[in-house]
Tab-separated table of C-alpha atoms in Angstrom:
chain	number	residue	atom	x	y	z
A	1	ARG	CA	26.508	-4.046	-26.811
A	2	VAL	CA	29.614	-2.161	-27.033
A	3	SER	CA	28.326	1.957	-26.544
A	4	TYR	CA	31.559	3.901	-26.976
A	5	VAL	CA	35.633	2.893	-27.534
A	6	ASP	CA	37.850	6.132	-27.101
A	7	THR	CA	40.668	5.930	-29.989
A	8	GLY	CA	43.259	4.990	-27.277
A	9	LEU	CA	40.863	1.550	-26.296
A	10	ALA	CA	41.964	2.404	-22.804
A	11	THR	CA	37.814	3.391	-22.237
A	12	ILE	CA	35.105	1.255	-23.565
A	13	LYS	CA	30.929	1.802	-22.378
A	14	LEU	CA	29.020	-1.427	-22.796
A	15	LYS	CA	25.678	-1.375	-22.679
A	16	ALA	CA	22.273	-3.425	-21.528
A	17	GLN	CA	18.701	-4.102	-20.315
A	18	ASP	CA	17.415	-5.549	-17.609
A	19	SER	CA	14.934	-8.014	-17.333
A	20	SER	CA	12.560	-4.961	-16.855
A	21	GLY	CA	13.586	-2.926	-20.078
A	22	ARG	CA	15.584	-0.329	-18.001
A	23	GLN	CA	18.587	0.545	-20.149
A	24	HIS	CA	22.166	0.204	-18.078
A	25	LEU	CA	25.494	1.426	-19.206
A	26	ILE	CA	29.051	-0.084	-17.804
A	27	THR	CA	32.769	2.176	-18.533
A	28	LEU	CA	35.683	-0.190	-18.179
A	29	LYS	CA	39.112	1.843	-18.072
A	30	LEU	CA	41.663	-0.871	-18.526
A	31	ASN	CA	45.392	0.071	-17.482
A	32	ALA	CA	48.593	-0.763	-18.918
A	33	LYS	CA	48.466	-3.686	-16.645
A	34	TYR	CA	45.932	-5.034	-17.828
A	35	PRO	CA	45.182	-7.645	-18.567
A	36	THR	CA	47.096	-8.661	-15.559
A	37	GLU	CA	44.957	-6.420	-13.474
A	38	PRO	CA	41.492	-5.881	-14.377
A	39	PRO	CA	39.511	-2.819	-15.818
A	40	GLU	CA	38.294	-0.137	-13.726
A	41	CYS	CA	34.759	-0.336	-13.315
A	42	LEU	CA	32.581	2.272	-13.511
A	43	VAL	CA	28.524	1.629	-12.689
A	44	ASP	CA	25.371	3.444	-11.202
A	45	PHE	CA	24.480	1.075	-9.001
A	46	PRO	CA	23.020	1.533	-5.161
A	47	VAL	CA	25.957	-1.330	-4.055
A	48	GLN	CA	29.508	-1.927	-4.515
A	49	PHE	CA	30.266	-3.872	-7.523
A	50	ALA	CA	33.117	-6.365	-7.150
A	51	ILE	CA	34.318	-8.235	-10.050
A	52	SER	CA	35.928	-11.298	-9.381
A	53	TRP	CA	38.886	-11.504	-11.696
A	54	MET	CA	42.216	-13.429	-13.041
A	55	PRO	CA	44.283	-13.067	-15.868
A	56	GLN	CA	43.286	-15.179	-17.945
A	57	ASN	CA	39.264	-13.453	-17.917
A	58	SER	CA	38.395	-11.398	-20.528
A	59	LEU	CA	35.393	-8.556	-20.628
A	60	ILE	CA	33.145	-10.909	-21.495
A	61	ASP	CA	33.405	-12.404	-17.847
A	62	ILE	CA	33.145	-8.498	-16.498
A	63	PHE	CA	29.944	-8.100	-18.372
A	64	ASN	CA	28.228	-11.272	-17.434
A	65	GLN	CA	28.715	-10.161	-14.003
A	66	PHE	CA	27.266	-6.927	-14.902
A	67	LEU	CA	24.394	-8.744	-15.963
A	68	ALA	CA	24.410	-10.924	-13.318
A	69	ALA	CA	24.279	-7.796	-10.637
A	70	LEU	CA	21.323	-5.913	-12.851
A	71	GLU	CA	19.316	-8.619	-11.892
A	72	SER	CA	20.039	-9.058	-8.552
A	73	LEU	CA	19.122	-5.506	-8.029
A	74	LYS	CA	15.443	-5.521	-10.188
A	75	GLU	CA	13.768	-5.301	-7.067
A	76	PHE	CA	15.239	-2.109	-5.930
A	77	TRP	CA	14.630	-0.863	-9.070
A	78	ASP	CA	11.646	-1.662	-9.371
A	79	ALA	CA	10.705	-0.969	-6.328
A	80	MET	CA	11.664	2.778	-6.959
A	81	ASP	CA	10.771	2.921	-10.408
A	82	GLU	CA	6.980	2.583	-9.338
A	83	ILE	CA	7.354	5.676	-6.627
A	84	ASP	CA	8.905	7.736	-9.239
A	85	GLY	CA	6.401	7.142	-11.472
A	86	LYS	CA	3.483	6.909	-9.624
A	87	THR	CA	4.280	9.973	-6.778
A	88	TRP	CA	5.617	13.566	-6.694
A	89	VAL	CA	9.059	12.933	-6.127
A	90	LEU	CA	10.326	16.600	-4.328
A	91	GLU	CA	14.033	15.284	-4.083
A	92	PRO	CA	16.269	14.316	-5.675
A	93	GLU	CA	14.592	15.875	-8.526
A	94	HIS	CA	16.458	13.571	-11.143
A	95	PRO	CA	17.151	10.637	-9.542
A	96	THR	CA	19.974	8.461	-10.425
A	97	ARG	CA	20.033	4.331	-10.672
A	98	GLY	CA	22.250	4.165	-7.489
A	99	ALA	CA	19.768	6.647	-5.651
A	100	THR	CA	18.320	5.078	-2.371
A	101	ARG	CA	16.597	8.019	-1.222
A	102	ARG	CA	13.087	9.576	-2.036
A	103	ARG	CA	11.474	13.097	-0.495
A	104	ILE	CA	7.940	11.731	-1.301
A	105	ALA	CA	4.734	14.393	-1.285
A	106	ILE	CA	2.150	13.480	1.349
A	107	GLY	CA	0.231	17.052	0.638
A	108	SER	CA	1.046	21.224	0.985
A	109	ASN	CA	4.163	21.288	2.535
A	110	VAL	CA	4.236	17.949	4.076
A	111	SER	CA	6.788	15.165	2.783
A	112	VAL	CA	8.744	11.766	3.987
A	113	ASN	CA	12.150	11.241	2.658
A	114	ILE	CA	12.268	7.665	2.518
A	115	GLU	CA	16.204	5.490	3.053
A	116	VAL	CA	15.887	2.081	0.978
A	117	ASP	CA	17.770	-0.460	1.745
A	118	PRO	CA	18.830	-1.893	-2.236
A	119	ARG	CA	19.461	-5.182	-0.651
A	120	HIS	CA	15.839	-5.734	1.216
A	121	PRO	CA	13.397	-3.779	-0.822
A	122	ASN	CA	10.395	-4.903	0.290
A	123	MET	CA	11.370	-4.303	3.835
A	124	LEU	CA	10.344	-0.984	5.690
A	125	PRO	CA	12.303	1.856	4.759
A	126	ASP	CA	14.188	4.481	7.340
A	127	CYS	CA	11.066	7.223	7.447
A	128	TYR	CA	11.918	10.803	8.458
A	129	PHE	CA	9.140	13.567	7.854
A	130	LEU	CA	9.523	16.816	7.210
A	131	GLY	CA	6.128	19.374	7.696
A	132	ALA	CA	4.765	21.501	10.483
A	133	ASP	CA	4.068	19.171	13.814
A	134	HIS	CA	0.310	19.073	13.891
A	135	VAL	CA	0.598	17.108	10.236
A	136	VAL	CA	3.338	14.638	10.851
A	137	ASN	CA	2.774	13.823	14.225
A	138	PRO	CA	-0.410	11.794	13.206
A	139	LEU	CA	2.065	10.194	10.285
A	140	ARG	CA	4.638	9.657	12.746
A	141	ILE	CA	2.203	7.254	15.151
A	142	LYS	CA	0.427	5.631	12.107
A	143	LEU	CA	3.966	4.064	10.718
A	144	ASN	CA	4.229	3.377	14.382
A	145	ASN	CA	1.517	1.571	15.513
A	146	ASN	CA	0.984	0.015	12.304
A	147	MET	CA	4.392	-1.171	11.291
A	148	HIS	CA	3.675	-4.690	11.929
A	149	LEU	CA	1.055	-4.725	9.343
A	150	TRP	CA	4.566	-3.909	6.566
A	151	ASP	CA	4.141	-6.918	4.735
A	152	PRO	CA	6.942	-7.703	2.152
A	153	GLU	CA	4.731	-9.672	-0.627
A	154	ILE	CA	3.294	-6.279	-1.713
A	155	SER	CA	4.988	-3.127	-3.177
A	156	LEU	CA	7.118	-0.828	-0.913
A	157	LEU	CA	4.845	2.179	-1.908
A	158	GLN	CA	1.293	0.214	-1.094
A	159	ASN	CA	3.400	-0.427	1.918
A	160	LEU	CA	3.328	3.218	2.840
A	161	LYS	CA	0.093	3.793	1.712
A	162	GLU	CA	-1.924	1.180	4.311
A	163	LEU	CA	0.764	1.937	7.029
A	164	LEU	CA	-0.010	5.889	6.812
A	165	GLU	CA	-3.704	5.593	5.495
A	166	ILE	CA	-3.057	7.811	3.104
A	167	ASP	CA	-3.106	7.884	-1.129
A	168	PHE	CA	0.292	9.788	-2.190
A	169	PRO	CA	-0.932	12.736	-4.505
A	170	SER	CA	-0.824	11.298	-7.793
A	171	ARG	CA	1.546	12.365	-10.990
A	172	ALA	CA	-2.357	11.893	-13.214
A	173	VAL	CA	-4.438	14.073	-11.589
A	174	ILE	CA	-2.271	16.555	-9.246
A	175	GLU	CA	0.341	19.864	-10.653
A	176	LYS	CA	3.641	19.935	-8.969
A	177	SER	CA	2.868	23.539	-7.818
A	178	ASP	CA	0.139	22.595	-5.628
A	179	PHE	CA	2.505	21.370	-3.300
A	180	ALA	CA	5.406	22.361	-3.936
A	181	LYS	CA	6.117	25.852	-2.191
A	182	ASP	CA	8.576	28.444	-2.706
A	183	CYS	CA	10.602	29.484	0.435
A	184	GLY	CA	9.499	32.150	1.726
A	185	ILE	CA	12.877	34.056	2.557
A	186	CYS	CA	14.593	33.527	-0.869
A	187	TYR	CA	11.281	33.435	-2.848
A	188	ALA	CA	12.875	30.558	-4.384
A	189	TYR	CA	11.607	26.059	-4.757
A	190	ARG	CA	15.444	24.572	-5.200
A	191	LEU	CA	18.391	26.612	-3.694
A	192	ASN	CA	21.727	24.381	-4.853
A	193	GLY	CA	19.166	21.622	-5.185
A	194	THR	CA	17.419	21.733	-2.223
A	195	ALA	CA	13.604	22.008	-1.748
A	196	PRO	CA	12.166	24.102	1.298
A	197	ASP	CA	12.342	21.496	4.033
A	198	GLN	CA	11.211	23.489	7.040
A	199	VAL	CA	7.625	24.222	7.661
A	200	CYS	CA	6.019	26.848	10.691
A	201	ASP	CA	4.297	24.783	12.666
A	202	ASP	CA	1.557	27.361	13.356
A	203	PRO	CA	-1.586	26.079	11.077
A	204	ARG	CA	-2.714	28.979	10.138
A	205	CYS	CA	0.531	29.931	8.706
A	206	GLY	CA	2.941	26.458	7.313
A	207	GLN	CA	4.870	28.996	5.593
A	208	PRO	CA	7.661	26.629	4.269
A	209	PHE	CA	11.525	27.872	4.029
A	210	HIS	CA	14.859	26.010	3.230
A	211	GLN	CA	16.736	24.971	6.333
A	212	THR	CA	20.020	27.341	5.948
A	213	CYS	CA	17.570	30.378	4.734
A	214	LEU	CA	15.823	30.381	8.242
A	215	TYR	CA	19.056	29.529	9.844
A	216	GLU	CA	20.514	32.527	8.065
A	217	TRP	CA	17.195	34.784	8.845
A	218	LEU	CA	16.804	33.510	12.875
A	219	GLN	CA	20.946	34.561	13.125
A	220	GLY	CA	20.071	37.635	11.892
A	221	LEU	CA	17.148	38.708	15.190
A	222	PRO	CA	18.421	40.187	17.790
A	223	SER	CA	15.547	38.067	19.486
A	224	SER	CA	16.834	35.407	18.500
A	225	ARG	CA	18.864	32.696	20.686
A	226	GLN	CA	20.759	29.750	20.336
A	227	SER	CA	21.850	26.777	22.419
A	228	PHE	CA	24.521	24.636	21.136
A	229	ASN	CA	23.797	24.427	16.770
A	230	VAL	CA	20.004	25.009	16.964
A	231	ILE	CA	18.892	28.416	16.884
A	232	PHE	CA	15.351	29.514	18.087
A	233	GLY	CA	13.816	32.573	16.604
A	234	GLU	CA	10.116	34.467	15.182
A	235	CYS	CA	8.662	32.597	12.219
A	236	PRO	CA	9.657	35.836	9.258
A	237	TYR	CA	5.393	35.591	8.574
A	238	CYS	CA	3.100	34.974	12.123
A	239	ASN	CA	5.957	35.574	14.468
A	240	LYS	CA	5.346	32.339	16.069
A	241	VAL	CA	9.134	30.569	17.548
A	242	ARG	CA	10.444	28.063	15.150
A	243	LYS	CA	14.002	26.780	15.626
A	244	SER	CA	16.372	25.553	13.208
A	245	ASN	CA	19.188	23.679	12.955
A	246	GLU	CA	23.150	24.450	11.690
A	247	SER	CA	22.957	21.430	9.529
A	248	GLU	CA	20.462	18.585	9.529
Protein backbone atom coordinates (compact mmCIF):
# COMPACT_ATOMS: atom_id res chain seq x y z
CA ARG A 1 0.00 0.00 0.00
CA VAL A 2 3.02 2.29 0.35
CA SER A 3 3.69 4.27 -2.81
CA TYR A 4 6.34 6.68 -1.51
CA VAL A 5 8.27 7.53 1.66
CA ASP A 6 10.75 10.39 1.89
CA THR A 7 14.12 9.95 3.61
CA GLY A 8 13.02 11.81 6.73
CA LEU A 9 9.83 9.75 7.12
CA ALA A 10 7.86 13.01 7.14
CA THR A 11 5.89 12.38 3.94
CA ILE A 12 4.21 9.08 3.13
CA LYS A 13 2.01 8.27 0.14
CA LEU A 14 -0.38 5.33 0.34
CA LYS A 15 -2.24 3.84 -2.61
CA ALA A 16 -5.65 2.21 -2.71
CA GLN A 17 -8.10 0.84 -5.25
CA ASP A 18 -11.82 1.42 -4.99
CA SER A 19 -14.44 -1.21 -5.82
CA SER A 20 -14.66 0.06 -9.41
CA GLY A 21 -10.92 -0.46 -9.92
CA ARG A 22 -9.86 3.20 -9.81
CA GLN A 23 -6.47 3.97 -8.29
CA HIS A 24 -6.19 6.64 -5.56
CA LEU A 25 -3.43 8.17 -3.47
CA ILE A 26 -3.41 9.74 -0.03
CA THR A 27 -0.41 11.83 1.03
CA LEU A 28 0.32 11.98 4.74
CA LYS A 29 2.57 14.70 6.12
CA LEU A 30 3.76 14.00 9.68
CA ASN A 31 4.88 16.93 11.81
CA ALA A 32 7.01 16.94 14.96
CA LYS A 33 3.92 16.57 17.21
CA TYR A 34 2.79 13.31 15.62
CA PRO A 35 1.08 11.19 16.97
CA THR A 36 -0.31 13.73 19.44
CA GLU A 37 -1.51 15.62 16.38
CA PRO A 38 -2.76 13.86 13.26
CA PRO A 39 -0.79 14.06 10.02
CA GLU A 40 -1.93 16.43 7.29
CA CYS A 41 -3.92 14.40 4.75
CA LEU A 42 -3.90 15.36 1.07
CA VAL A 43 -6.39 13.64 -1.27
CA ASP A 44 -7.92 14.31 -4.68
CA PHE A 45 -11.54 14.43 -3.53
CA PRO A 46 -14.49 16.63 -4.58
CA VAL A 47 -15.39 17.03 -0.90
CA GLN A 48 -13.41 17.72 2.26
CA PHE A 49 -11.71 14.70 3.79
CA ALA A 50 -11.92 15.13 7.57
CA ILE A 51 -10.41 12.38 9.67
CA SER A 52 -11.22 11.24 13.18
CA TRP A 53 -8.01 11.06 15.23
CA MET A 54 -6.89 10.16 18.73
CA PRO A 55 -3.23 10.04 19.88
CA GLN A 56 -3.46 6.27 20.18
CA ASN A 57 -4.54 5.94 16.54
CA SER A 58 -2.18 4.84 13.76
CA LEU A 59 -1.79 5.41 10.04
CA ILE A 60 -3.82 2.25 9.49
CA ASP A 61 -6.83 4.02 11.03
CA ILE A 62 -6.42 6.90 8.57
CA PHE A 63 -6.06 4.46 5.69
CA ASN A 64 -9.29 2.70 6.68
CA GLN A 65 -11.09 6.05 6.82
CA PHE A 66 -9.64 6.80 3.39
CA LEU A 67 -11.07 3.52 2.04
CA ALA A 68 -14.50 4.31 3.49
CA ALA A 69 -14.42 7.77 1.91
CA LEU A 70 -13.54 6.23 -1.48
CA GLU A 71 -16.63 4.04 -1.36
CA SER A 72 -18.84 6.96 -0.34
CA LEU A 73 -17.79 8.73 -3.56
CA LYS A 74 -18.11 5.69 -5.82
CA GLU A 75 -21.39 6.76 -7.47
CA PHE A 76 -20.00 10.24 -8.18
CA TRP A 77 -16.89 8.87 -9.87
CA ASP A 78 -18.94 6.27 -11.78
CA ALA A 79 -21.11 9.07 -13.17
CA MET A 80 -18.14 11.27 -14.12
CA ASP A 81 -16.24 8.36 -15.67
CA GLU A 82 -19.22 7.56 -17.89
CA ILE A 83 -19.34 11.17 -19.08
CA ASP A 84 -15.58 11.28 -19.65
CA GLY A 85 -15.63 7.98 -21.54
CA LYS A 86 -18.72 8.41 -23.71
CA THR A 87 -18.83 12.15 -24.53
CA TRP A 88 -16.43 14.84 -25.66
CA VAL A 89 -15.51 16.85 -22.58
CA LEU A 90 -14.18 20.25 -23.62
CA GLU A 91 -13.25 21.41 -20.13
CA PRO A 92 -11.46 20.60 -17.95
CA GLU A 93 -9.01 19.14 -20.44
CA HIS A 94 -7.58 16.70 -17.90
CA PRO A 95 -10.16 16.43 -15.09
CA THR A 96 -8.94 15.43 -11.66
CA ARG A 97 -10.87 13.16 -9.34
CA GLY A 98 -11.85 16.25 -7.38
CA ALA A 99 -13.37 18.07 -10.39
CA THR A 100 -17.16 18.40 -10.17
CA ARG A 101 -17.65 20.37 -13.40
CA ARG A 102 -17.74 19.19 -17.00
CA ARG A 103 -18.31 21.15 -20.18
CA ILE A 104 -19.77 18.61 -22.63
CA ALA A 105 -19.96 19.14 -26.39
CA ILE A 106 -23.47 18.89 -27.85
CA GLY A 107 -22.66 19.96 -31.41
CA SER A 108 -20.68 22.49 -33.41
CA ASN A 109 -20.06 25.46 -31.06
CA VAL A 110 -22.77 24.22 -28.66
CA SER A 111 -22.03 22.75 -25.24
CA VAL A 112 -23.40 22.43 -21.73
CA ASN A 113 -21.63 23.09 -18.46
CA ILE A 114 -22.77 20.79 -15.68
CA GLU A 115 -21.90 21.08 -11.99
CA VAL A 116 -22.47 17.76 -10.22
CA ASP A 117 -23.13 17.44 -6.50
CA PRO A 118 -20.65 14.75 -5.37
CA ARG A 119 -22.91 13.77 -2.47
CA HIS A 120 -25.95 13.39 -4.74
CA PRO A 121 -24.51 12.55 -8.18
CA ASN A 122 -27.74 11.03 -9.50
CA MET A 123 -29.74 14.22 -8.97
CA LEU A 124 -30.22 16.89 -11.63
CA PRO A 125 -26.98 18.94 -11.82
CA ASP A 126 -26.73 22.66 -12.41
CA CYS A 127 -26.74 23.13 -16.21
CA TYR A 128 -25.55 26.14 -18.19
CA PHE A 129 -25.69 26.12 -21.98
CA LEU A 130 -23.06 27.77 -24.17
CA GLY A 131 -23.74 28.63 -27.80
CA ALA A 132 -25.84 30.78 -30.08
CA ASP A 133 -29.27 31.73 -28.72
CA HIS A 134 -31.20 30.06 -31.55
CA VAL A 135 -29.54 26.74 -30.65
CA VAL A 136 -29.41 26.83 -26.85
CA ASN A 137 -32.87 28.32 -26.21
CA PRO A 138 -34.67 25.14 -27.41
CA LEU A 139 -32.35 23.09 -25.17
CA ARG A 140 -33.23 25.27 -22.16
CA ILE A 141 -36.93 24.83 -22.92
CA LYS A 142 -36.57 21.04 -23.17
CA LEU A 143 -34.67 20.92 -19.88
CA ASN A 144 -37.33 22.96 -18.10
CA ASN A 145 -40.23 21.04 -19.63
CA ASN A 146 -38.75 17.60 -18.98
CA MET A 147 -37.23 18.24 -15.56
CA HIS A 148 -39.96 16.17 -13.89
CA LEU A 149 -38.80 13.12 -15.87
CA TRP A 150 -35.44 12.98 -14.09
CA ASP A 151 -34.96 9.46 -12.77
CA PRO A 152 -32.35 8.97 -10.00
CA GLU A 153 -32.38 5.23 -10.73
CA ILE A 154 -30.63 5.67 -14.11
CA SER A 155 -27.28 7.25 -14.83
CA LEU A 156 -26.60 10.97 -14.94
CA LEU A 157 -25.62 10.83 -18.62
CA GLN A 158 -28.70 8.85 -19.64
CA ASN A 159 -30.93 11.33 -17.77
CA LEU A 160 -29.33 14.27 -19.59
CA LYS A 161 -29.89 12.57 -22.94
CA GLU A 162 -33.56 11.92 -22.19
CA LEU A 163 -34.32 15.35 -20.76
CA LEU A 164 -32.60 17.20 -23.62
CA GLU A 165 -33.82 14.66 -26.21
CA ILE A 166 -30.35 14.43 -27.77
CA ASP A 167 -27.43 12.09 -28.28
CA PHE A 168 -24.14 13.61 -27.25
CA PRO A 169 -21.34 13.32 -29.85
CA SER A 170 -19.57 10.04 -29.20
CA ARG A 171 -15.81 9.78 -28.81
CA ALA A 172 -16.00 6.55 -30.80
CA VAL A 173 -17.36 7.99 -34.04
CA ILE A 174 -16.76 11.77 -34.05
CA GLU A 175 -13.45 13.64 -33.95
CA LYS A 176 -13.05 16.48 -31.50
CA SER A 177 -12.08 18.79 -34.38
CA ASP A 178 -15.62 18.43 -35.77
CA PHE A 179 -16.98 20.73 -33.07
CA ALA A 180 -13.97 22.17 -31.24
CA LYS A 181 -13.35 25.26 -33.38
CA ASP A 182 -10.61 27.83 -32.84
CA CYS A 183 -11.35 31.33 -31.54
CA GLY A 184 -12.04 33.75 -34.39
CA ILE A 185 -9.85 36.44 -32.81
CA CYS A 186 -6.72 34.75 -31.44
CA TYR A 187 -7.00 31.76 -33.85
CA ALA A 188 -6.22 29.30 -31.05
CA TYR A 189 -8.45 26.73 -29.39
CA ARG A 190 -7.06 27.04 -25.87
CA LEU A 191 -6.20 30.36 -24.23
CA ASN A 192 -4.83 30.03 -20.69
CA GLY A 193 -6.33 26.55 -20.63
CA THR A 194 -9.81 27.76 -21.65
CA ALA A 195 -11.72 26.77 -24.79
CA PRO A 196 -13.90 29.28 -26.73
CA ASP A 197 -17.13 29.83 -24.78
CA GLN A 198 -18.84 32.65 -26.73
CA VAL A 199 -20.60 32.21 -30.09
CA CYS A 200 -22.06 34.74 -32.53
CA ASP A 201 -25.87 34.50 -32.42
CA ASP A 202 -26.29 34.93 -36.19
CA PRO A 203 -27.13 31.44 -37.60
CA ARG A 204 -25.18 32.27 -40.77
CA CYS A 205 -22.06 33.09 -38.74
CA GLY A 206 -21.80 31.09 -35.51
CA GLN A 207 -18.14 32.02 -35.04
CA PRO A 208 -16.79 31.02 -31.61
CA PHE A 209 -14.61 33.26 -29.43
CA HIS A 210 -12.88 33.19 -26.09
CA GLN A 211 -14.76 35.46 -23.72
CA THR A 212 -11.53 37.36 -22.95
CA CYS A 213 -10.69 37.85 -26.64
CA LEU A 214 -14.21 39.04 -27.49
CA TYR A 215 -14.30 41.48 -24.59
CA GLU A 216 -10.94 43.00 -25.58
CA TRP A 217 -12.03 43.18 -29.24
CA LEU A 218 -15.28 44.95 -28.41
CA GLN A 219 -13.46 47.33 -26.09
CA GLY A 220 -11.34 48.51 -29.01
CA LEU A 221 -14.29 49.30 -31.32
CA PRO A 222 -15.35 52.98 -31.41
CA SER A 223 -18.95 51.88 -32.02
CA SER A 224 -19.10 49.73 -28.89
CA ARG A 225 -21.05 50.80 -25.82
CA GLN A 226 -20.73 49.60 -22.25
CA SER A 227 -23.24 49.14 -19.45
CA PHE A 228 -21.58 48.29 -16.14
CA ASN A 229 -19.38 45.26 -16.90
CA VAL A 230 -21.25 44.29 -20.11
CA ILE A 231 -20.00 45.64 -23.43
CA PHE A 232 -22.00 45.67 -26.70
CA GLY A 233 -20.40 45.77 -30.14
CA GLU A 234 -20.24 44.18 -33.57
CA CYS A 235 -19.10 40.62 -34.29
CA PRO A 236 -15.72 40.81 -36.07
CA TYR A 237 -17.05 38.46 -38.78
CA CYS A 238 -20.65 39.38 -39.57
CA ASN A 239 -21.13 42.74 -37.79
CA LYS A 240 -24.06 41.43 -35.75
CA VAL A 241 -24.24 43.17 -32.38
CA ARG A 242 -22.60 41.04 -29.69
CA LYS A 243 -22.35 41.47 -25.97
CA SER A 244 -19.62 40.29 -23.66
CA ASN A 245 -19.17 40.35 -19.90
CA GLU A 246 -15.88 41.43 -18.38
CA SER A 247 -15.89 38.26 -16.31
CA GLU A 248 -18.34 35.36 -16.51
